[in-house]
CSV table of C-alpha atoms in Angstrom, one decimal:
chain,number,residue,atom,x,y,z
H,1,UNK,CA,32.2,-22.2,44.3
H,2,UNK,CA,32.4,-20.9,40.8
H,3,UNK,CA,35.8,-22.5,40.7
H,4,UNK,CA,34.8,-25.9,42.1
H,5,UNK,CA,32.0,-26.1,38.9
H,6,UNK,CA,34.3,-25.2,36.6
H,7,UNK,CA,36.6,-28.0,37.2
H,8,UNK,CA,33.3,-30.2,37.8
H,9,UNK,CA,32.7,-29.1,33.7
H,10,UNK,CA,35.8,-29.7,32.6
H,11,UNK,CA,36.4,-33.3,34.3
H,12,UNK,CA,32.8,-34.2,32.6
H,13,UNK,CA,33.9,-33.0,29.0
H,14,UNK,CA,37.4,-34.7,29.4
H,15,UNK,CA,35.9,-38.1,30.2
H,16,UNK,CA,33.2,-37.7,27.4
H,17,UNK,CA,36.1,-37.1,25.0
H,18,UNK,CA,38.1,-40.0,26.8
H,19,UNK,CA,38.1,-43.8,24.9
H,20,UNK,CA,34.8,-44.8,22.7
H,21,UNK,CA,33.1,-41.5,23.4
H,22,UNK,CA,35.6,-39.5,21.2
H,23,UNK,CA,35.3,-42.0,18.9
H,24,UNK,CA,32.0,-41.5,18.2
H,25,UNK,CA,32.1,-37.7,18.3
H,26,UNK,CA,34.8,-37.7,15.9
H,27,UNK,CA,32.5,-40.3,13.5
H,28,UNK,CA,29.7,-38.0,13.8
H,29,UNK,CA,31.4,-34.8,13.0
H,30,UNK,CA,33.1,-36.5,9.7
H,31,UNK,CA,29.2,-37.6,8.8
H,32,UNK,CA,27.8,-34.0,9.5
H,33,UNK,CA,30.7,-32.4,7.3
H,34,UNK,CA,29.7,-35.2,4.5
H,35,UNK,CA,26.5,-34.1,4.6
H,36,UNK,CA,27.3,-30.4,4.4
H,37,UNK,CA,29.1,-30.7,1.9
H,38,UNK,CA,27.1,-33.2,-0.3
H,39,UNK,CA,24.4,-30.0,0.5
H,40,UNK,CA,26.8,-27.4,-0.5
H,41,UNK,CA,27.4,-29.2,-3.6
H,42,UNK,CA,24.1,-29.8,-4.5
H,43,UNK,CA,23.2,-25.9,-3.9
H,44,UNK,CA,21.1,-26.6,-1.2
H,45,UNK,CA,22.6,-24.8,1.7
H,46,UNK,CA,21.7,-20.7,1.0
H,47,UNK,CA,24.7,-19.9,2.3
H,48,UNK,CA,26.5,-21.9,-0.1
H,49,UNK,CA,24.5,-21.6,-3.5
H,50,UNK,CA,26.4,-20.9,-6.8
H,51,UNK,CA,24.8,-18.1,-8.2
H,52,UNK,CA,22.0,-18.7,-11.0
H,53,UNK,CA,23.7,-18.5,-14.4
H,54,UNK,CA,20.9,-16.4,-16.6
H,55,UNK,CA,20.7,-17.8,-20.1
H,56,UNK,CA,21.3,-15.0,-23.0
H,57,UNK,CA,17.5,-13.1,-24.0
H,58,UNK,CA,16.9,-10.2,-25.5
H,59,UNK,CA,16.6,-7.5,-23.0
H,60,UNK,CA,12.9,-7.3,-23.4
H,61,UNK,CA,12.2,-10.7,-22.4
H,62,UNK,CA,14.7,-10.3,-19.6
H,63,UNK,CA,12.5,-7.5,-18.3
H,64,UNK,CA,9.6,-8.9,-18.5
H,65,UNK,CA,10.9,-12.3,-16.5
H,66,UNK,CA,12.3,-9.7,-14.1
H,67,UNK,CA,9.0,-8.0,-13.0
H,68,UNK,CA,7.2,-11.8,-13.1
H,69,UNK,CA,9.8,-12.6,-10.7
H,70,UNK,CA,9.5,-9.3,-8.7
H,71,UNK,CA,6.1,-10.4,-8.3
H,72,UNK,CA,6.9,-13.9,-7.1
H,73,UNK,CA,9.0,-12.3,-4.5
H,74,UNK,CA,11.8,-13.4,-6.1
H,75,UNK,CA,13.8,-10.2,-5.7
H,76,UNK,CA,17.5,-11.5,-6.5
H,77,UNK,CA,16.8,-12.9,-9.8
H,78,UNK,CA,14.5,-10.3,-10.7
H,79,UNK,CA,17.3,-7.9,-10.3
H,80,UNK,CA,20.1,-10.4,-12.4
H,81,UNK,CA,17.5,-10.0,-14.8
H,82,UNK,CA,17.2,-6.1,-14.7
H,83,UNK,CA,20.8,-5.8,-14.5
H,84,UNK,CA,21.6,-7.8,-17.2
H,85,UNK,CA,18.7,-6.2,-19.7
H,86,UNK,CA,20.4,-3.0,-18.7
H,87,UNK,CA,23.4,-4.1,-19.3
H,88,UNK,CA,22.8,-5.5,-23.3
H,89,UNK,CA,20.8,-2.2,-24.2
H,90,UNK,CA,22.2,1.1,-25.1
H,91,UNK,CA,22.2,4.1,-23.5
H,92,UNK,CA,18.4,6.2,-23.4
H,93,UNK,CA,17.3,3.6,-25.1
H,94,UNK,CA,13.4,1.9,-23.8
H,95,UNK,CA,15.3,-1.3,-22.8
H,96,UNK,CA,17.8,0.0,-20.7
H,97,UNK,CA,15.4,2.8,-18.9
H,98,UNK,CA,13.1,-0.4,-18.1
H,99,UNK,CA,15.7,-2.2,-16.9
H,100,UNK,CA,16.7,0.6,-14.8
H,101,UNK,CA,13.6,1.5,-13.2
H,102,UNK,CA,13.1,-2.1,-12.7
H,103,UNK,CA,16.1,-2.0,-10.7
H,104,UNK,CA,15.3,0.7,-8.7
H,105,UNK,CA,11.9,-0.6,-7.7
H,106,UNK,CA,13.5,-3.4,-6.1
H,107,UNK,CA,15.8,-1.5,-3.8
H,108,UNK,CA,12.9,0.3,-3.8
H,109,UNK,CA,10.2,-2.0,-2.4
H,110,UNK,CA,11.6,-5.7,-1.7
H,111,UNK,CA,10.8,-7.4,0.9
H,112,UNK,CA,11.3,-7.6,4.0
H,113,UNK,CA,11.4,-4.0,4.8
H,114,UNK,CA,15.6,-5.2,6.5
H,115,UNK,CA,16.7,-6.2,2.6
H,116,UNK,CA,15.7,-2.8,0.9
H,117,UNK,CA,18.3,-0.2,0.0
H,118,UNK,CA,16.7,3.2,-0.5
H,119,UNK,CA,19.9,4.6,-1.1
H,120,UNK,CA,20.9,2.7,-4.0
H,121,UNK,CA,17.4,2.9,-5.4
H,122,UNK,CA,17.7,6.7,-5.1
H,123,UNK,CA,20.8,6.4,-6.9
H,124,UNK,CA,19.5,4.5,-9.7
H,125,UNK,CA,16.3,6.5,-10.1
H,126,UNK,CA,18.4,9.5,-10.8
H,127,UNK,CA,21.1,8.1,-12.6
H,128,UNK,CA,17.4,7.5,-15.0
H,129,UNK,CA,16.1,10.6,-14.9
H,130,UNK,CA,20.2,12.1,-15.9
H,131,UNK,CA,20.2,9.7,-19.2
H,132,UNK,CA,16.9,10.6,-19.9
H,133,UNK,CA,15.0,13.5,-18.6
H,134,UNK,CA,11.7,13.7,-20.6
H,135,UNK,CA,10.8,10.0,-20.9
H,136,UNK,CA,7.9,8.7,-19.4
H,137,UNK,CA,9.9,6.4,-16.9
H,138,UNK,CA,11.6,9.8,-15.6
H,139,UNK,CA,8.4,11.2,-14.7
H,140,UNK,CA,7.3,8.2,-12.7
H,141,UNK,CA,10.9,7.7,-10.9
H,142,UNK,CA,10.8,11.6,-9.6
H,143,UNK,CA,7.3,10.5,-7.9
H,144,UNK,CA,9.2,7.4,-6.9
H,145,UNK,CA,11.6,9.5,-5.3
H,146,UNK,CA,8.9,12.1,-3.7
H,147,UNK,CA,7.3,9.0,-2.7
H,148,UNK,CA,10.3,7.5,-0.7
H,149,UNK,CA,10.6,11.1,1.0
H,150,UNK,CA,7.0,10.4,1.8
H,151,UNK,CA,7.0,6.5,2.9
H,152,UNK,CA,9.4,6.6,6.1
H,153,UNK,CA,10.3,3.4,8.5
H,154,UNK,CA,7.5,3.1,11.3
H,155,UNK,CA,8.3,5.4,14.5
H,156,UNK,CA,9.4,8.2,12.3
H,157,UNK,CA,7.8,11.0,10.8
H,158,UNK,CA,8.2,12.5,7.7
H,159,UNK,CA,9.6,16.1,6.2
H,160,UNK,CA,6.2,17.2,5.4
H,161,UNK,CA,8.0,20.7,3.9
H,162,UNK,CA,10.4,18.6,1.4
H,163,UNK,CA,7.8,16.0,1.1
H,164,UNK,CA,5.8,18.6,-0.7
H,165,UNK,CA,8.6,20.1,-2.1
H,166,UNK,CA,9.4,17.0,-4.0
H,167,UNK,CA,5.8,16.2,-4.9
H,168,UNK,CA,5.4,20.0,-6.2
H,169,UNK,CA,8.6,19.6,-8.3
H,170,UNK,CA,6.6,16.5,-10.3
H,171,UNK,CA,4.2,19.0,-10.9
H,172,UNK,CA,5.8,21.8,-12.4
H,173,UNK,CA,8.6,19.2,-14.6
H,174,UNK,CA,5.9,17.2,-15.8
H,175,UNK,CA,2.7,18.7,-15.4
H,176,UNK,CA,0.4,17.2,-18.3
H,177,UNK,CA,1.7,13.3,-17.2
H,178,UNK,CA,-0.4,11.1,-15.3
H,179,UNK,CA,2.5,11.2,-12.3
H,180,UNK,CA,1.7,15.0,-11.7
H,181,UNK,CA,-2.1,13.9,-11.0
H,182,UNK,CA,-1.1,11.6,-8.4
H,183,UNK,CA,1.6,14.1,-7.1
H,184,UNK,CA,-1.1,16.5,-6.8
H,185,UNK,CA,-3.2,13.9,-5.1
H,186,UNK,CA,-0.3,13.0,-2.4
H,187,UNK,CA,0.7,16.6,-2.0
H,188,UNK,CA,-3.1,17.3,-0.9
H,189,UNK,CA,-3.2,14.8,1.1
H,190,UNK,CA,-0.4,15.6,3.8
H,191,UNK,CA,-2.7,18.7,4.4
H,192,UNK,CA,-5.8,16.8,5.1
H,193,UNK,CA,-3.5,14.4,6.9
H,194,UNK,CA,-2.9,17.7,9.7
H,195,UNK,CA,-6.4,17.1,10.9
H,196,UNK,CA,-6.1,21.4,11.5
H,197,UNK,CA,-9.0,23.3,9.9
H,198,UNK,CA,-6.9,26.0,7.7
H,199,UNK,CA,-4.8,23.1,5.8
H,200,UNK,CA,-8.0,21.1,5.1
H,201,UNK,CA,-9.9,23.9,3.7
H,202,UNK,CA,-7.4,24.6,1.1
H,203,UNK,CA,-7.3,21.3,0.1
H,204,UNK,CA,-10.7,21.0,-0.4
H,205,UNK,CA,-10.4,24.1,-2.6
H,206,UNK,CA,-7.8,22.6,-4.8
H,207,UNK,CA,-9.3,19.2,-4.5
H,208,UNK,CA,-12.6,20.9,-5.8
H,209,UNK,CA,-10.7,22.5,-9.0
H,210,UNK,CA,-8.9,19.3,-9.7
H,211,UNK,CA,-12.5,17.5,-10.3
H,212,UNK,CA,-14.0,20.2,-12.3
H,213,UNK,CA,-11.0,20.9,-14.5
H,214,UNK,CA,-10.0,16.8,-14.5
H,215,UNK,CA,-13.5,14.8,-15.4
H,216,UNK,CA,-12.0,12.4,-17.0
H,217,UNK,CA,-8.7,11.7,-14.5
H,218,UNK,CA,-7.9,8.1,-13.3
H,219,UNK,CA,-7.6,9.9,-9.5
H,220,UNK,CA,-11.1,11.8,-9.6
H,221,UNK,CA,-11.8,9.1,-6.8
H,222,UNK,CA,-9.4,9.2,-4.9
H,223,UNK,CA,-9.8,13.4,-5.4
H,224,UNK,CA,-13.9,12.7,-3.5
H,225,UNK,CA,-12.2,10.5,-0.8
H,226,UNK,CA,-10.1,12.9,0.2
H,227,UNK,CA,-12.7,15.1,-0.1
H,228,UNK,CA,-14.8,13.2,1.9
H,229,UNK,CA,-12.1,12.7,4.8
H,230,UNK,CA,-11.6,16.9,4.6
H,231,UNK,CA,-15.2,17.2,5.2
H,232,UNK,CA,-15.3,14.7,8.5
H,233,UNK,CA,-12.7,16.8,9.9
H,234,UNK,CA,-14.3,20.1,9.0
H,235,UNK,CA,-17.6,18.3,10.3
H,236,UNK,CA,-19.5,18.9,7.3
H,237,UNK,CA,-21.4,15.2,7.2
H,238,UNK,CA,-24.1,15.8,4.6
H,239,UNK,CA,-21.3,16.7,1.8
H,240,UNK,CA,-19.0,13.9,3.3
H,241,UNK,CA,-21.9,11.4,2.6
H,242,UNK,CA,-22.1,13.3,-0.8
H,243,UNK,CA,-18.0,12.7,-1.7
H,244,UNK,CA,-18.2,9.1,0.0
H,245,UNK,CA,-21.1,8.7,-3.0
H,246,UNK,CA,-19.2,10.4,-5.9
H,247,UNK,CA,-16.0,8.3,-5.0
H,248,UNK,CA,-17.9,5.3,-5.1
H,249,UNK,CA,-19.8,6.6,-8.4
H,250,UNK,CA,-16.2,7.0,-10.2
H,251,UNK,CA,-14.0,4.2,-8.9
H,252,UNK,CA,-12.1,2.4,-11.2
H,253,UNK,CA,-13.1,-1.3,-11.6
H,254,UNK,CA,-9.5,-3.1,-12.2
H,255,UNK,CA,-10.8,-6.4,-13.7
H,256,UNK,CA,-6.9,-7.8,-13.3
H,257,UNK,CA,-7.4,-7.5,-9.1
H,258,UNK,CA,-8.9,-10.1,-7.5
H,259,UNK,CA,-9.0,-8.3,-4.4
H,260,UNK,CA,-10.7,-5.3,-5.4
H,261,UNK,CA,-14.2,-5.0,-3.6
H,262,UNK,CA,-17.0,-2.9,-2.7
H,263,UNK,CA,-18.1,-4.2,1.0
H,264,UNK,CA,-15.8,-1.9,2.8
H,265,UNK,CA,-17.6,1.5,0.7
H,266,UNK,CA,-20.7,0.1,0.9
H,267,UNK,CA,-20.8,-0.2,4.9
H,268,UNK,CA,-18.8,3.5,5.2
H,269,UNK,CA,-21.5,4.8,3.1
H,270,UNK,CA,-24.2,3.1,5.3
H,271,UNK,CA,-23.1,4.1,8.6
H,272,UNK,CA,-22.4,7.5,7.8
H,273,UNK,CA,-25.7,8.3,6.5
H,274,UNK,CA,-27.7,6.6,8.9
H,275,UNK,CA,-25.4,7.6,12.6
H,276,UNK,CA,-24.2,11.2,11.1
H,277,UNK,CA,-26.5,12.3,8.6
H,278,UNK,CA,-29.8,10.8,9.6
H,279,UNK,CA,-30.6,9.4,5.5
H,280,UNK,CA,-32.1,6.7,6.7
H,281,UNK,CA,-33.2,6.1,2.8
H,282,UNK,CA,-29.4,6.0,1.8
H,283,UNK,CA,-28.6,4.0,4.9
H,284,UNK,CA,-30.6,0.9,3.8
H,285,UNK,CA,-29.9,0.7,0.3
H,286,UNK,CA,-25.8,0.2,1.0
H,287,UNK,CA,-26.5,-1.9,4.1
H,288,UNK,CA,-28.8,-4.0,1.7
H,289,UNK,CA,-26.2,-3.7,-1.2
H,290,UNK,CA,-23.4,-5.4,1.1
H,291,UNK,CA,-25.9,-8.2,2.4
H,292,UNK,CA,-27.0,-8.8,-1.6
H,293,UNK,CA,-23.4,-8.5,-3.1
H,294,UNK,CA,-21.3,-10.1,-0.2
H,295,UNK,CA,-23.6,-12.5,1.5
H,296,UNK,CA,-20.3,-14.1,3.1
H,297,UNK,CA,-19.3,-11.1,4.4
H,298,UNK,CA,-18.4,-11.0,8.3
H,299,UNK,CA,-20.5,-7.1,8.5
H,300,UNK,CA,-23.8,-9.0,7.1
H,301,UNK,CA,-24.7,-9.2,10.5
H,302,UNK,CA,-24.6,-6.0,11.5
H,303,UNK,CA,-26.2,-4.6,8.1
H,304,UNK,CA,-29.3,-7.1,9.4
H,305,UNK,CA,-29.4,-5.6,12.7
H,306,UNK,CA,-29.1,-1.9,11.4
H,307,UNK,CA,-31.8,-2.3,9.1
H,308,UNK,CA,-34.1,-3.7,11.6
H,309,UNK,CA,-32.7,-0.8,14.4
H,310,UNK,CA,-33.6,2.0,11.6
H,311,UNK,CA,-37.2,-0.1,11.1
H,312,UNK,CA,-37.4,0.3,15.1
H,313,UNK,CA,-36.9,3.8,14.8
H,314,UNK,CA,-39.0,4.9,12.5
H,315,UNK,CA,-42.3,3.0,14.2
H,316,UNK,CA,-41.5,4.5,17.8
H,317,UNK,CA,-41.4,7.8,15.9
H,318,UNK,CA,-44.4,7.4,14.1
H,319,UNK,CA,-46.0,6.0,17.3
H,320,UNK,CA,-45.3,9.3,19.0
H,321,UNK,CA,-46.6,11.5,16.2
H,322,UNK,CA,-50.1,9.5,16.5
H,323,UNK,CA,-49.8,9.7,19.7
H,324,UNK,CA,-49.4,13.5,19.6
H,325,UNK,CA,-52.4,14.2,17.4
H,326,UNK,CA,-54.2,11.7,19.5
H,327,UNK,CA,-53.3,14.3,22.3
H,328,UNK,CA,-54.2,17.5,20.4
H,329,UNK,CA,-57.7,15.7,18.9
């Protein structure tokens, strides 16, 4: 039977290419391979586009083009303009660690996840740190690369023992730069991250010392939230309300992202005092901050109801106490 449709096949293909039928094929294939290559000429098929000839700029300006493209998503010429920066600036100089780091950021994090190369953005991260090992940019590329040792594809799980081995060496190599705060901050949180009792405990203890000996630090919230998340797990709710509160307190407004918003903390704050710690006071002010501030917001709703559950609350409790003394009277 297979047989008998095979020849079926090939008796219908060789009459469609028989007489006016090839013809036509034959037409249309010269007009699709016109129009391809019209489109190849033009630059319009990907697969065919000359590459973008980058006109000469000083490297500075090249850098700066670079990350605006970088943020466009525009990863290809963002690195032509990297490479070339690096390329026209000498050796340690600002320009050419820029340009370098630039590059490495786009291995680094382009997208989508299938285009990155953490390999080659490992290599040039290093290759930074070699020409110039006490600059600023060398300090943020060895977080870069504890990062990456961090950050792994989904379905895998990290090296949590070089993981903090990398985020401790940031530390010790640079340990007045801003990049050792947040290495301290990461390294503390793959213990809270363990969800075990021991691990958390001494990360509270160091997350404790890092507020009182950093006041002033950009990471002194994020220091509380972890803080706050140690406590959950160590059930401790009245000082995780307390840390929700003190992260909140000193979070730093970025007035450059549009994005950045305070519904999310407000509701946290509100549920966890009124469900775990029973600050009903607490409770209403954030649910009432959230219904003031975000009126649009989807969790308005619930803020209303919670409000009038609390209010519910309160009268049936006060009903029984009356009730009591009615009794004892």
């Amino acid at each position: 039977m297979l047989a008998v449709v095979r020849q079926v096949r090939h008796h219908e293909w060789s009459g469609f290419m028989s007489g006016p039928n090839r013809v036509l094929l034959r037409g249309k294939t010269l007009l699709s391979a016109g129009i391809a290559g019209a489109l190849c000429a033009a630059g319009i098929l990907c697969s065919c586009r000359r590459a973008e000839t980058l006109p000469k700029k000083p490297p500075e300006k090249l850098i700066a083009l670079g990350w605006n493209d970088f943020r466009l998503r525009e990863y290809n010429r963002a690195l032509r303009r990297f490479e070339a920066a690096a390329r026209n600036s000498a050796t340690g100089s600002q320009e050419r660690l820029q340009a370098l780091y630039g590059m490495a950021t786009v291995w680094n994090l382009r997208l989508p996840l299938v285009d990155q190369d953490k390999k080659q953005a490992e290599k040039i991260y290093r290759q930074l740190i070699a020409e110039a090992p006490q600059s600023d940019l060398a300090a943020w590329s060895m977080l870069a690369l504890a990062r990456m040792k961090h950050l792994v594809p989904p379905g895998q799980n990290p090296d949590y023992d070089e993981v903090r081995r990398a985020y401790r060496q940031v530390i010790e190599r640079y340990p007045d730069h801003l990049a050792a705060e947040e290495a301290f901050i990461y390294l503390q949180s793959t213990y809270v991250a363990t969800l075990r009792p021991e691990p958390t405990r001494r990360a509270v203890e160091a997350l404790k010392k890092f507020i009182r000996e950093h006041p002033d630090s950009g990471f002194v919230s994020a220091a509380w939230s972890l803080l706050a998340v140690s406590y959950d797990t160590l059930d401790m709710q009245k000082e995780r309300l307390d840390a929700e509160l003190q992260a909140l307190k000193t979070r730093e407004v970025d007035p450059t992202n549009p994005f950045q918003e305070n519904a999310w903390q407000y509701w946290n704050i509100a549920t966890i005092a009124e469900f775990e710690v029973g600050d009903f006071e607490t409770a209403r002010k954030y649910y009432r901050k959230l219904i003031e501030e975000y009126p649009t917001d989807i969790r308005r709703y619930g803020c209303e109801k919670a409000l009038k559950r609390m209010d519910e609350i309160e009268q049936r409790i006060r009903a029984r106490l009356r009730s009591r003394r009615g009794d004892q009277g």
